[in-house]
């Protein structure tokens, strides 16, 4: 075999094939029809330079195919012997491959990835009127792209143009992605194995950053340490823009690693993790630039850590997705009262801090999100139906074994007259990735220390070397 071909293990091919079968079964259960799903477009960065290509997560979930310019068609009305799972992809092209590298071409792609048939992407518009003829429904990413909507219209027009020969166009268009969302929310063994490796690489990167950190270094130097570790272990990219924020910068939630110098006495917040083989990890650690927390930093750190522990304890199959957020809120709110950041005389107890959302000035995000192929992964957070609450929202979803989510409480205390000065400009977040199990959850990212004493011990060790 051509040595430029990436390895695609037979097991992985079966995984993608069986996901396609599951989608086909669901389409059949809904009366049959044709599903169309394209990968992401290539995007220009400037002049003739593209952003690095990243496949569409839904498309990759069903194909494992990571070349650009590819479309999957699933025909749930295919009769015996007709192809149900069809790939359209770039043709072999010796000249383009000389410049850009290997491409499978339809024939090898069908073979390697287990499609029933494959054709050149340029032939998609020719095939679609035939494939859509007499289909009851078209399933696609409804309302996600004007370009796709225009293509769909063109295909349907082409079928209608044949109506005098007795062919009918689909009468129903249906959103395809929610079917895949539900599947993506529960990770299979193949996904969990990759996510464990991604988590492990990211944890090593965080350990490396703690190890390398010295007052006087710039934020971008720590970013470089992280990226080096990701890539050195084969991760293709960071899963999201790396945050390396020192001192007051840590209070900016999406601060990208910048030029600021880490000073003795600063806390450094790193929220950075890799994407490996299409799967994200997501880790945040906050540690002292000098290797020693100040007493005020340690107080806030231990509150955030206790909030995270409470949220972890609340995470298991059968409980509401909101339970971990509420568990974290209670601990954080109590901590805000205990430290005098919120006035006990004014609020009384933690119930009022929560009822009045007084914590939100210092904790303005939720405690977790689904994690998977996308860092903020696919999947609804609320049930499709059920009684609505006072705000009109439907009930939170119930966790099931196989969900993967982050648990990431934080506190962000800016300089303000009504806040004790010792806490000013302190931003802390602690984030781990959790796999929900029947009896609890398993943290995938704990190969990097999280207890303040353990962080200090790791940094002491590195400073003495
Ligand atoms: N790194 C993005 C997040 O924590 O949600
Ligand atoms: Mn996160
Ligand atoms: Mn994060």
CSV table of C-alpha atoms and ligand atoms in Angstrom, one decimal:
chain,number,residue,atom,x,y,z
A,1,UNK,CA,0.0,0.0,0.0
A,2,UNK,CA,1.1,3.6,-0.6
A,3,UNK,CA,3.0,4.6,2.4
A,4,UNK,CA,1.4,8.1,2.3
A,5,UNK,CA,-2.0,6.6,3.1
A,6,UNK,CA,-2.9,7.1,6.8
A,7,UNK,CA,-3.7,3.9,8.7
A,8,UNK,CA,-7.4,3.3,9.1
A,9,UNK,CA,-7.8,0.3,11.3
A,10,UNK,CA,-10.5,-2.2,10.3
A,11,UNK,CA,-12.1,-1.7,13.7
A,12,UNK,CA,-12.5,2.0,13.1
A,13,UNK,CA,-14.1,1.3,9.7
A,14,UNK,CA,-16.7,-0.9,11.5
A,15,UNK,CA,-17.3,1.9,14.0
A,16,UNK,CA,-18.2,4.4,11.3
A,17,UNK,CA,-20.2,1.9,9.3
A,18,UNK,CA,-22.3,1.0,12.2
A,19,UNK,CA,-23.0,4.6,13.0
A,20,UNK,CA,-24.2,5.1,9.4
A,21,UNK,CA,-26.4,2.0,9.9
A,22,UNK,CA,-27.9,3.5,13.0
A,23,UNK,CA,-28.7,6.7,11.2
A,24,UNK,CA,-30.2,4.7,8.3
A,25,UNK,CA,-32.4,2.8,10.8
A,26,UNK,CA,-33.7,6.0,12.2
A,27,UNK,CA,-34.5,7.4,8.8
A,28,UNK,CA,-36.4,4.2,8.0
A,29,UNK,CA,-38.2,4.5,11.2
A,30,UNK,CA,-39.3,8.0,10.1
A,31,UNK,CA,-40.7,6.8,6.8
A,32,UNK,CA,-37.5,6.6,4.8
A,33,UNK,CA,-35.8,9.3,2.7
A,34,UNK,CA,-32.4,10.5,1.7
A,35,UNK,CA,-29.8,12.2,4.0
A,36,UNK,CA,-27.1,14.5,2.7
A,37,UNK,CA,-24.2,15.6,4.8
A,38,UNK,CA,-21.1,17.5,3.7
A,39,UNK,CA,-17.8,18.1,5.4
A,40,UNK,CA,-16.6,21.7,6.2
A,41,UNK,CA,-15.5,24.1,3.5
A,42,UNK,CA,-11.9,25.1,3.2
A,43,UNK,CA,-11.6,28.7,4.5
A,44,UNK,CA,-9.2,31.3,3.2
A,45,UNK,CA,-7.0,33.0,5.8
A,46,UNK,CA,-5.4,35.6,3.6
A,47,UNK,CA,-4.6,35.9,-0.1
A,48,UNK,CA,-3.9,32.4,-1.2
A,49,UNK,CA,-3.3,30.9,2.3
A,50,UNK,CA,-6.0,28.7,3.8
A,51,UNK,CA,-6.7,28.1,7.5
A,52,UNK,CA,-5.6,24.6,8.4
A,53,UNK,CA,-8.5,22.4,7.2
A,54,UNK,CA,-10.7,20.9,9.9
A,55,UNK,CA,-13.4,18.4,8.8
A,56,UNK,CA,-17.0,18.9,9.9
A,57,UNK,CA,-17.5,16.9,13.1
A,58,UNK,CA,-20.9,15.4,12.1
A,59,UNK,CA,-19.5,14.3,8.8
A,60,UNK,CA,-16.4,12.8,10.4
A,61,UNK,CA,-18.5,11.0,13.0
A,62,UNK,CA,-20.3,9.1,10.2
A,63,UNK,CA,-17.3,8.6,7.9
A,64,UNK,CA,-13.9,8.9,9.6
A,65,UNK,CA,-13.0,10.6,6.3
A,66,UNK,CA,-11.0,13.8,6.8
A,67,UNK,CA,-10.4,15.1,3.3
A,68,UNK,CA,-12.0,18.4,2.2
A,69,UNK,CA,-14.7,18.5,-0.5
A,70,UNK,CA,-16.6,15.4,0.5
A,71,UNK,CA,-20.3,14.6,0.9
A,72,UNK,CA,-22.0,11.6,2.4
A,73,UNK,CA,-25.4,10.5,1.1
A,74,UNK,CA,-27.5,7.9,3.0
A,75,UNK,CA,-30.3,6.4,1.1
A,76,UNK,CA,-32.8,4.9,3.6
A,77,UNK,CA,-35.1,3.8,0.7
A,78,UNK,CA,-32.4,1.8,-1.1
A,79,UNK,CA,-33.7,-1.6,-2.2
A,80,UNK,CA,-31.6,-4.7,-1.8
A,81,UNK,CA,-28.5,-4.5,-3.8
A,82,UNK,CA,-28.7,-0.7,-4.2
A,83,UNK,CA,-26.1,1.4,-2.4
A,84,UNK,CA,-27.4,2.9,0.9
A,85,UNK,CA,-24.2,4.6,2.0
A,86,UNK,CA,-22.5,6.7,-0.7
A,87,UNK,CA,-19.4,9.0,-0.5
A,88,UNK,CA,-18.7,11.8,-2.9
A,89,UNK,CA,-15.1,12.9,-2.7
A,90,UNK,CA,-12.2,14.4,-4.6
A,91,UNK,CA,-10.9,12.4,-7.5
A,92,UNK,CA,-7.4,11.2,-7.8
A,93,UNK,CA,-5.3,13.9,-9.4
A,94,UNK,CA,-1.6,13.3,-9.9
A,95,UNK,CA,-0.8,17.0,-10.4
A,96,UNK,CA,-2.8,18.2,-7.4
A,97,UNK,CA,-1.4,15.4,-5.3
A,98,UNK,CA,2.1,16.6,-6.2
A,99,UNK,CA,1.3,19.9,-4.6
A,100,UNK,CA,-1.1,19.1,-1.9
A,101,UNK,CA,-0.5,15.4,-1.0
A,102,UNK,CA,-2.4,12.2,-1.2
A,103,UNK,CA,-6.1,11.9,-1.8
A,104,UNK,CA,-8.0,8.7,-1.8
A,105,UNK,CA,-10.2,9.1,-4.8
A,106,UNK,CA,-13.6,7.5,-4.8
A,107,UNK,CA,-12.6,3.9,-5.5
A,108,UNK,CA,-10.0,3.6,-2.7
A,109,UNK,CA,-12.1,5.6,-0.3
A,110,UNK,CA,-15.1,3.3,-0.7
A,111,UNK,CA,-12.8,0.3,-0.1
A,112,UNK,CA,-10.9,1.8,2.9
A,113,UNK,CA,-13.9,3.4,4.7
A,114,UNK,CA,-16.6,0.8,3.9
A,115,UNK,CA,-19.0,2.8,1.7
A,116,UNK,CA,-21.4,0.9,-0.6
A,117,UNK,CA,-20.4,3.2,-3.5
A,118,UNK,CA,-18.3,6.4,-4.1
A,119,UNK,CA,-18.2,9.0,-6.8
A,120,UNK,CA,-16.4,12.1,-7.7
A,121,UNK,CA,-17.6,15.2,-5.8
A,122,UNK,CA,-18.0,17.0,-9.1
A,123,UNK,CA,-20.7,14.5,-10.0
A,124,UNK,CA,-22.9,15.2,-6.9
A,125,UNK,CA,-25.3,17.5,-8.7
A,126,UNK,CA,-25.7,14.9,-11.5
A,127,UNK,CA,-26.5,12.1,-9.0
A,128,UNK,CA,-28.8,14.0,-6.7
A,129,UNK,CA,-31.9,14.3,-8.9
A,130,UNK,CA,-31.8,10.6,-9.5
A,131,UNK,CA,-31.2,9.8,-5.8
A,132,UNK,CA,-33.9,12.2,-4.7
A,133,UNK,CA,-36.6,11.0,-7.1
A,134,UNK,CA,-39.6,9.5,-5.3
A,135,UNK,CA,-38.0,10.0,-1.9
A,136,UNK,CA,-40.5,10.9,0.8
A,137,UNK,CA,-38.1,13.2,2.6
A,138,UNK,CA,-34.8,14.9,2.4
A,139,UNK,CA,-32.8,15.0,5.7
A,140,UNK,CA,-30.0,17.6,5.8
A,141,UNK,CA,-28.5,20.3,8.0
A,142,UNK,CA,-31.6,22.5,7.8
A,143,UNK,CA,-31.0,26.2,7.9
A,144,UNK,CA,-27.3,26.0,8.6
A,145,UNK,CA,-25.9,27.4,5.3
A,146,UNK,CA,-27.3,29.6,2.6
A,147,UNK,CA,-25.0,27.7,0.1
A,148,UNK,CA,-26.4,24.3,1.1
A,149,UNK,CA,-30.0,25.7,1.0
A,150,UNK,CA,-29.4,26.9,-2.6
A,151,UNK,CA,-28.0,23.5,-3.5
A,152,UNK,CA,-31.0,21.7,-2.1
A,153,UNK,CA,-33.3,24.0,-4.0
A,154,UNK,CA,-31.4,23.2,-7.2
A,155,UNK,CA,-31.6,19.4,-6.6
A,156,UNK,CA,-35.3,19.6,-5.8
A,157,UNK,CA,-35.9,21.8,-8.9
A,158,UNK,CA,-34.2,19.2,-11.0
A,159,UNK,CA,-36.4,16.4,-9.7
A,160,UNK,CA,-39.6,18.5,-10.2
A,161,UNK,CA,-38.4,19.1,-13.8
A,162,UNK,CA,-38.9,15.4,-14.4
A,163,UNK,CA,-42.4,15.3,-13.0
A,164,UNK,CA,-43.9,14.6,-16.4
A,165,UNK,CA,-42.1,11.3,-16.5
A,166,UNK,CA,-43.9,10.4,-13.3
A,167,UNK,CA,-41.2,11.2,-10.8
A,168,UNK,CA,-42.1,12.9,-7.5
A,169,UNK,CA,-39.8,15.2,-5.5
A,170,UNK,CA,-39.7,14.8,-1.7
A,171,UNK,CA,-42.5,16.6,0.1
A,172,UNK,CA,-40.7,16.8,3.4
A,173,UNK,CA,-37.4,18.4,4.5
A,174,UNK,CA,-36.1,17.5,7.9
A,175,UNK,CA,-33.3,18.5,10.1
A,176,UNK,CA,-30.6,15.7,10.1
A,177,UNK,CA,-28.3,16.9,12.8
A,178,UNK,CA,-30.5,16.3,15.9
A,179,UNK,CA,-30.5,12.6,15.0
A,180,UNK,CA,-26.7,12.6,15.1
A,181,UNK,CA,-26.6,14.9,18.2
A,182,UNK,CA,-28.4,12.3,20.2
A,183,UNK,CA,-25.8,9.6,19.1
A,184,UNK,CA,-22.9,11.9,19.8
A,185,UNK,CA,-24.0,12.6,23.3
A,186,UNK,CA,-23.3,9.1,24.4
A,187,UNK,CA,-19.7,8.2,23.6
A,188,UNK,CA,-18.8,4.7,22.4
A,189,UNK,CA,-15.7,2.7,23.4
A,190,UNK,CA,-13.8,4.0,20.3
A,191,UNK,CA,-14.5,7.6,21.2
A,192,UNK,CA,-13.7,7.1,24.9
A,193,UNK,CA,-10.4,5.5,24.1
A,194,UNK,CA,-9.4,8.6,21.9
A,195,UNK,CA,-10.7,11.0,24.5
A,196,UNK,CA,-8.6,9.3,27.2
A,197,UNK,CA,-5.4,9.8,25.1
A,198,UNK,CA,-6.3,13.4,24.3
A,199,UNK,CA,-6.9,14.1,28.0
A,200,UNK,CA,-3.6,12.4,28.9
A,201,UNK,CA,-1.6,14.5,26.4
A,202,UNK,CA,-3.3,17.7,27.6
A,203,UNK,CA,-2.6,16.8,31.3
A,204,UNK,CA,1.1,16.3,30.4
A,205,UNK,CA,1.1,19.7,28.7
A,206,UNK,CA,-0.2,21.3,31.8
A,207,UNK,CA,2.4,19.6,34.0
A,208,UNK,CA,5.0,20.8,31.6
A,209,UNK,CA,3.7,24.4,31.8
A,210,UNK,CA,3.8,24.3,35.6
A,211,UNK,CA,7.2,22.9,35.5
A,212,UNK,CA,8.5,25.5,33.1
A,213,UNK,CA,6.9,28.5,34.6
A,214,UNK,CA,9.1,31.2,36.2
A,215,UNK,CA,8.4,34.8,37.1
A,216,UNK,CA,9.7,37.0,34.3
A,217,UNK,CA,8.5,34.7,31.5
A,218,UNK,CA,5.8,35.8,29.1
A,219,UNK,CA,2.4,34.2,28.6
A,220,UNK,CA,3.3,33.2,25.1
A,221,UNK,CA,6.3,31.2,26.3
A,222,UNK,CA,4.0,29.0,28.3
A,223,UNK,CA,1.7,28.7,25.3
A,224,UNK,CA,4.7,27.5,23.3
A,225,UNK,CA,5.3,24.8,26.0
A,226,UNK,CA,1.7,23.6,25.7
A,227,UNK,CA,1.7,23.5,21.9
A,228,UNK,CA,5.0,21.6,21.9
A,229,UNK,CA,3.7,18.9,24.1
A,230,UNK,CA,0.4,18.6,22.1
A,231,UNK,CA,2.2,18.1,18.8
A,232,UNK,CA,5.0,16.0,20.2
A,233,UNK,CA,2.4,13.4,21.1
A,234,UNK,CA,0.7,13.5,17.7
A,235,UNK,CA,-2.3,15.7,18.6
A,236,UNK,CA,-3.2,17.6,15.4
A,237,UNK,CA,-4.1,21.0,17.0
A,238,UNK,CA,-5.2,22.7,20.1
A,239,UNK,CA,-8.9,22.0,20.6
A,240,UNK,CA,-9.6,25.7,21.0
A,241,UNK,CA,-7.6,28.9,21.4
A,242,UNK,CA,-5.2,28.5,24.3
A,243,UNK,CA,-5.8,30.8,27.3
A,244,UNK,CA,-2.7,31.7,29.2
A,245,UNK,CA,-3.5,34.6,31.5
A,246,UNK,CA,-1.4,36.0,34.3
A,247,UNK,CA,-2.6,38.3,37.1
A,248,UNK,CA,-5.6,40.4,36.3
A,249,UNK,CA,-5.8,38.9,32.7
A,250,UNK,CA,-7.2,35.8,34.3
A,251,UNK,CA,-10.5,37.7,35.0
A,252,UNK,CA,-11.0,37.9,31.2
A,253,UNK,CA,-12.8,34.7,30.4
A,254,UNK,CA,-11.6,34.2,26.8
A,255,UNK,CA,-8.2,36.0,27.1
A,256,UNK,CA,-5.9,34.5,24.5
A,257,UNK,CA,-2.3,33.9,25.5
A,258,UNK,CA,-0.6,37.3,25.1
A,259,UNK,CA,2.6,39.2,25.8
A,260,UNK,CA,2.2,39.9,29.5
A,261,UNK,CA,5.0,39.0,31.8
A,262,UNK,CA,4.3,36.7,34.7
A,263,UNK,CA,5.3,38.4,37.9
A,264,UNK,CA,6.2,37.0,41.3
A,265,UNK,CA,2.8,37.0,43.2
A,266,UNK,CA,0.7,36.5,40.1
A,267,UNK,CA,-1.6,33.6,39.6
A,268,UNK,CA,-1.4,32.1,36.1
A,269,UNK,CA,-4.6,30.6,34.6
A,270,UNK,CA,-4.1,28.2,31.7
A,271,UNK,CA,-7.2,26.9,29.9
A,272,UNK,CA,-5.7,24.9,27.0
A,273,UNK,CA,-6.0,21.3,25.6
A,274,UNK,CA,-5.4,19.4,22.5
A,275,UNK,CA,-7.5,17.9,19.8
A,276,UNK,CA,-6.5,14.3,19.0
A,277,UNK,CA,-7.9,12.4,16.0
A,278,UNK,CA,-11.0,14.6,16.0
A,279,UNK,CA,-11.6,14.7,19.7
A,280,UNK,CA,-11.2,17.6,22.1
A,281,UNK,CA,-10.0,17.7,25.7
A,282,UNK,CA,-10.5,20.8,27.9
A,283,UNK,CA,-8.4,21.5,31.0
A,284,UNK,CA,-7.9,24.5,33.2
A,285,UNK,CA,-5.4,24.9,36.0
A,286,UNK,CA,-4.5,28.0,38.0
A,287,UNK,CA,-1.2,28.1,39.8
A,288,UNK,CA,1.2,30.7,41.3
A,289,UNK,CA,3.9,32.0,38.9
A,290,UNK,CA,6.4,31.7,41.7
A,291,UNK,CA,5.3,28.3,42.9
A,292,UNK,CA,3.8,29.5,46.1
A,293,UNK,CA,0.2,30.6,46.6
A,294,UNK,CA,-0.3,33.7,48.7
A,295,UNK,CA,-2.7,33.2,51.7
A,296,UNK,CA,-5.5,35.2,49.9
A,297,UNK,CA,-5.0,33.2,46.6
A,298,UNK,CA,-5.0,30.0,48.5
A,299,UNK,CA,-8.3,30.9,50.2
A,300,UNK,CA,-10.0,31.5,46.9
A,301,UNK,CA,-8.3,28.5,45.3
A,302,UNK,CA,-9.5,26.1,48.0
A,303,UNK,CA,-13.1,27.5,47.6
A,304,UNK,CA,-13.0,26.8,43.8
A,305,UNK,CA,-11.5,23.4,44.4
A,306,UNK,CA,-14.2,22.5,47.0
A,307,UNK,CA,-16.8,23.7,44.5
A,308,UNK,CA,-15.4,21.4,41.9
A,309,UNK,CA,-15.3,18.5,44.3
A,310,UNK,CA,-19.0,19.1,45.2
A,311,UNK,CA,-19.9,19.2,41.5
A,312,UNK,CA,-17.9,16.0,40.8
A,313,UNK,CA,-19.7,14.3,43.7
A,314,UNK,CA,-23.0,15.4,42.1
A,315,UNK,CA,-22.2,13.9,38.7
A,316,UNK,CA,-23.6,10.5,37.9
A,317,UNK,CA,-26.1,8.8,35.6
A,318,UNK,CA,-29.7,9.5,36.5
A,319,UNK,CA,-29.2,13.1,37.9
A,320,UNK,CA,-30.0,16.4,36.2
A,321,UNK,CA,-27.3,18.1,34.2
A,322,UNK,CA,-28.0,21.1,36.4
A,323,UNK,CA,-27.2,19.3,39.6
A,324,UNK,CA,-23.5,19.8,39.3
A,325,UNK,CA,-23.9,23.5,38.6
A,326,UNK,CA,-26.1,23.9,41.7
A,327,UNK,CA,-23.6,22.0,43.8
A,328,UNK,CA,-20.8,24.3,42.7
A,329,UNK,CA,-22.9,27.4,43.2
A,330,UNK,CA,-23.6,26.5,46.8
A,331,UNK,CA,-19.9,26.2,47.7
A,332,UNK,CA,-18.9,29.2,45.7
A,333,UNK,CA,-21.6,31.4,47.2
A,334,UNK,CA,-20.8,30.3,50.7
A,335,UNK,CA,-17.1,31.1,50.0
A,336,UNK,CA,-18.0,34.5,48.7
A,337,UNK,CA,-19.8,35.2,52.0
A,338,UNK,CA,-17.0,33.7,54.2
A,339,UNK,CA,-14.4,35.8,52.6
A,340,UNK,CA,-16.4,39.0,52.8
A,341,UNK,CA,-16.4,39.4,49.1
A,342,UNK,CA,-20.2,39.4,49.4
A,343,UNK,CA,-21.6,41.1,52.5
A,344,UNK,CA,-23.1,38.6,55.0
A,345,UNK,CA,-25.1,41.3,56.7
A,346,UNK,CA,-26.7,42.2,53.3
A,347,UNK,CA,-27.4,38.7,52.1
A,348,UNK,CA,-27.8,36.6,55.2
A,349,UNK,CA,-27.3,33.1,53.8
A,350,UNK,CA,-26.3,31.3,50.7
A,351,UNK,CA,-29.9,30.8,49.6
A,352,UNK,CA,-30.2,34.5,49.1
A,353,UNK,CA,-26.9,34.8,47.2
A,354,UNK,CA,-28.2,32.1,44.8
A,355,UNK,CA,-31.8,33.4,44.6
A,356,UNK,CA,-30.5,37.0,43.8
A,357,UNK,CA,-27.7,35.6,41.6
A,358,UNK,CA,-25.3,37.8,43.5
A,359,UNK,CA,-22.6,35.2,42.8
A,360,UNK,CA,-22.8,36.1,39.1
A,361,UNK,CA,-20.5,39.1,39.4
A,362,UNK,CA,-17.7,36.7,40.4
A,363,UNK,CA,-18.9,33.5,38.6
A,364,UNK,CA,-20.6,34.3,35.3
A,365,UNK,CA,-20.4,31.0,33.4
A,366,UNK,CA,-22.0,27.6,33.9
A,367,UNK,CA,-20.1,24.7,35.6
A,368,UNK,CA,-19.9,22.4,32.6
A,369,UNK,CA,-20.6,21.6,29.0
A,370,UNK,CA,-20.7,18.5,26.8
A,371,UNK,CA,-17.3,17.6,25.4
A,372,UNK,CA,-16.5,15.4,22.4
A,373,UNK,CA,-15.5,16.1,18.8
A,374,UNK,CA,-16.3,19.8,19.5
A,375,UNK,CA,-15.0,21.4,22.7
A,376,UNK,CA,-18.6,22.7,23.3
A,377,UNK,CA,-20.0,19.5,22.0
A,378,UNK,CA,-23.2,18.7,20.2
A,379,UNK,CA,-26.3,17.8,22.1
A,380,UNK,CA,-29.2,19.5,23.8
A,381,UNK,CA,-29.0,20.5,27.5
A,382,UNK,CA,-32.8,20.5,28.0
A,383,UNK,CA,-35.3,17.8,27.5
A,384,UNK,CA,-37.4,18.0,24.3
A,385,UNK,CA,-40.6,18.2,26.4
A,386,UNK,CA,-41.7,18.3,30.0
A,387,UNK,CA,-43.1,20.9,32.3
A,388,UNK,CA,-41.6,24.4,31.9
A,389,UNK,CA,-40.1,26.3,34.8
A,390,UNK,CA,-40.9,30.0,35.8
A,391,UNK,CA,-38.6,31.2,33.1
A,392,UNK,CA,-40.4,29.1,30.5
A,393,UNK,CA,-37.5,26.7,30.1
A,394,UNK,CA,-37.9,22.9,29.8
A,395,UNK,CA,-36.3,20.5,32.3
A,396,UNK,CA,-32.6,19.9,32.2
A,397,UNK,CA,-31.5,16.7,30.7
A,398,UNK,CA,-30.7,13.7,32.9
A,399,UNK,CA,-27.2,12.4,32.7
A,400,UNK,CA,-26.6,9.0,31.3
A,401,UNK,CA,-23.5,6.7,31.3
A,402,UNK,CA,-21.3,7.6,28.4
A,403,UNK,CA,-21.9,11.4,28.5
A,404,UNK,CA,-18.7,13.3,28.7
A,405,UNK,CA,-18.7,16.8,30.2
A,406,UNK,CA,-16.4,19.3,31.8
A,407,UNK,CA,-16.6,20.4,35.4
A,408,UNK,CA,-15.1,23.9,35.6
A,409,UNK,CA,-16.1,26.2,38.4
A,410,UNK,CA,-14.2,29.5,38.9
A,411,UNK,CA,-14.1,32.8,40.7
A,412,UNK,CA,-13.1,36.0,39.0
A,413,UNK,CA,-12.6,38.9,41.4
A,414,UNK,CA,-11.7,42.2,39.8
A,415,UNK,CA,-10.5,45.3,41.7
A,416,UNK,CA,-13.6,47.0,43.3
A,417,UNK,CA,-14.1,49.2,46.3
A,418,UNK,CA,-16.6,46.9,47.9
A,419,UNK,CA,-14.3,43.9,47.7
A,420,UNK,CA,-11.5,43.2,50.2
A,421,UNK,CA,-8.3,44.4,48.5
A,422,UNK,CA,-6.4,41.2,49.2
A,423,UNK,CA,-8.5,39.4,46.6
A,424,UNK,CA,-8.3,42.0,43.8
A,425,UNK,CA,-7.4,40.9,40.3
A,426,UNK,CA,-7.6,37.2,41.1
A,427,UNK,CA,-9.0,34.8,38.5
A,428,UNK,CA,-9.2,31.1,39.2
A,429,UNK,CA,-10.8,28.3,37.3
A,430,UNK,CA,-10.3,24.5,37.7
A,431,UNK,CA,-11.5,22.4,34.9
A,432,UNK,CA,-11.5,18.6,34.4
A,433,UNK,CA,-13.2,16.3,31.9
A,434,UNK,CA,-15.6,13.7,33.3
A,435,UNK,CA,-17.0,10.5,31.8
A,436,UNK,CA,-20.4,9.8,33.4
A,437,UNK,CA,-20.7,6.3,34.8
A,438,UNK,CA,-23.7,4.5,36.3
A,439,UNK,CA,-22.5,5.2,39.9
A,440,UNK,CA,-20.6,8.5,39.4
A,441,UNK,CA,-18.0,9.9,37.0
A,442,UNK,CA,-14.5,9.2,36.0
A,443,UNK,CA,-12.2,12.1,35.6
A,444,UNK,CA,-10.1,11.8,32.5
A,445,UNK,CA,-7.7,14.7,33.2
A,446,UNK,CA,-6.3,14.1,36.6
A,447,UNK,CA,-2.8,13.3,35.5
A,448,UNK,CA,-2.1,16.9,36.3
A,449,UNK,CA,-2.2,17.9,40.0
A,450,UNK,CA,-5.1,20.0,41.2
A,451,UNK,CA,-4.7,20.3,45.0
A,452,UNK,CA,-2.8,23.4,45.9
A,453,UNK,CA,-0.2,21.5,47.9
A,454,UNK,CA,0.4,19.1,45.0
A,455,UNK,CA,0.8,22.0,42.6
A,456,UNK,CA,3.3,23.7,44.9
A,457,UNK,CA,5.2,20.4,45.3
A,458,UNK,CA,5.5,19.9,41.5
A,459,UNK,CA,6.7,23.5,41.1
A,460,UNK,CA,9.1,23.2,44.0
A,461,UNK,CA,10.6,20.2,42.4
A,462,UNK,CA,11.1,21.9,39.0
A,463,UNK,CA,12.5,25.1,40.6
A,464,UNK,CA,15.1,23.1,42.5
A,465,UNK,CA,16.2,21.5,39.2
B,1,LIG,N1,-12.0,26.2,26.9
B,1,LIG,C1,-13.3,26.5,26.7
B,1,LIG,C2,-14.2,26.2,27.9
B,1,LIG,O1,-13.6,25.9,28.9
B,1,LIG,O2,-15.3,26.1,27.8
B,2,LIG,MN1,-14.7,24.0,29.1
B,3,LIG,MN1,-11.6,25.2,29.1
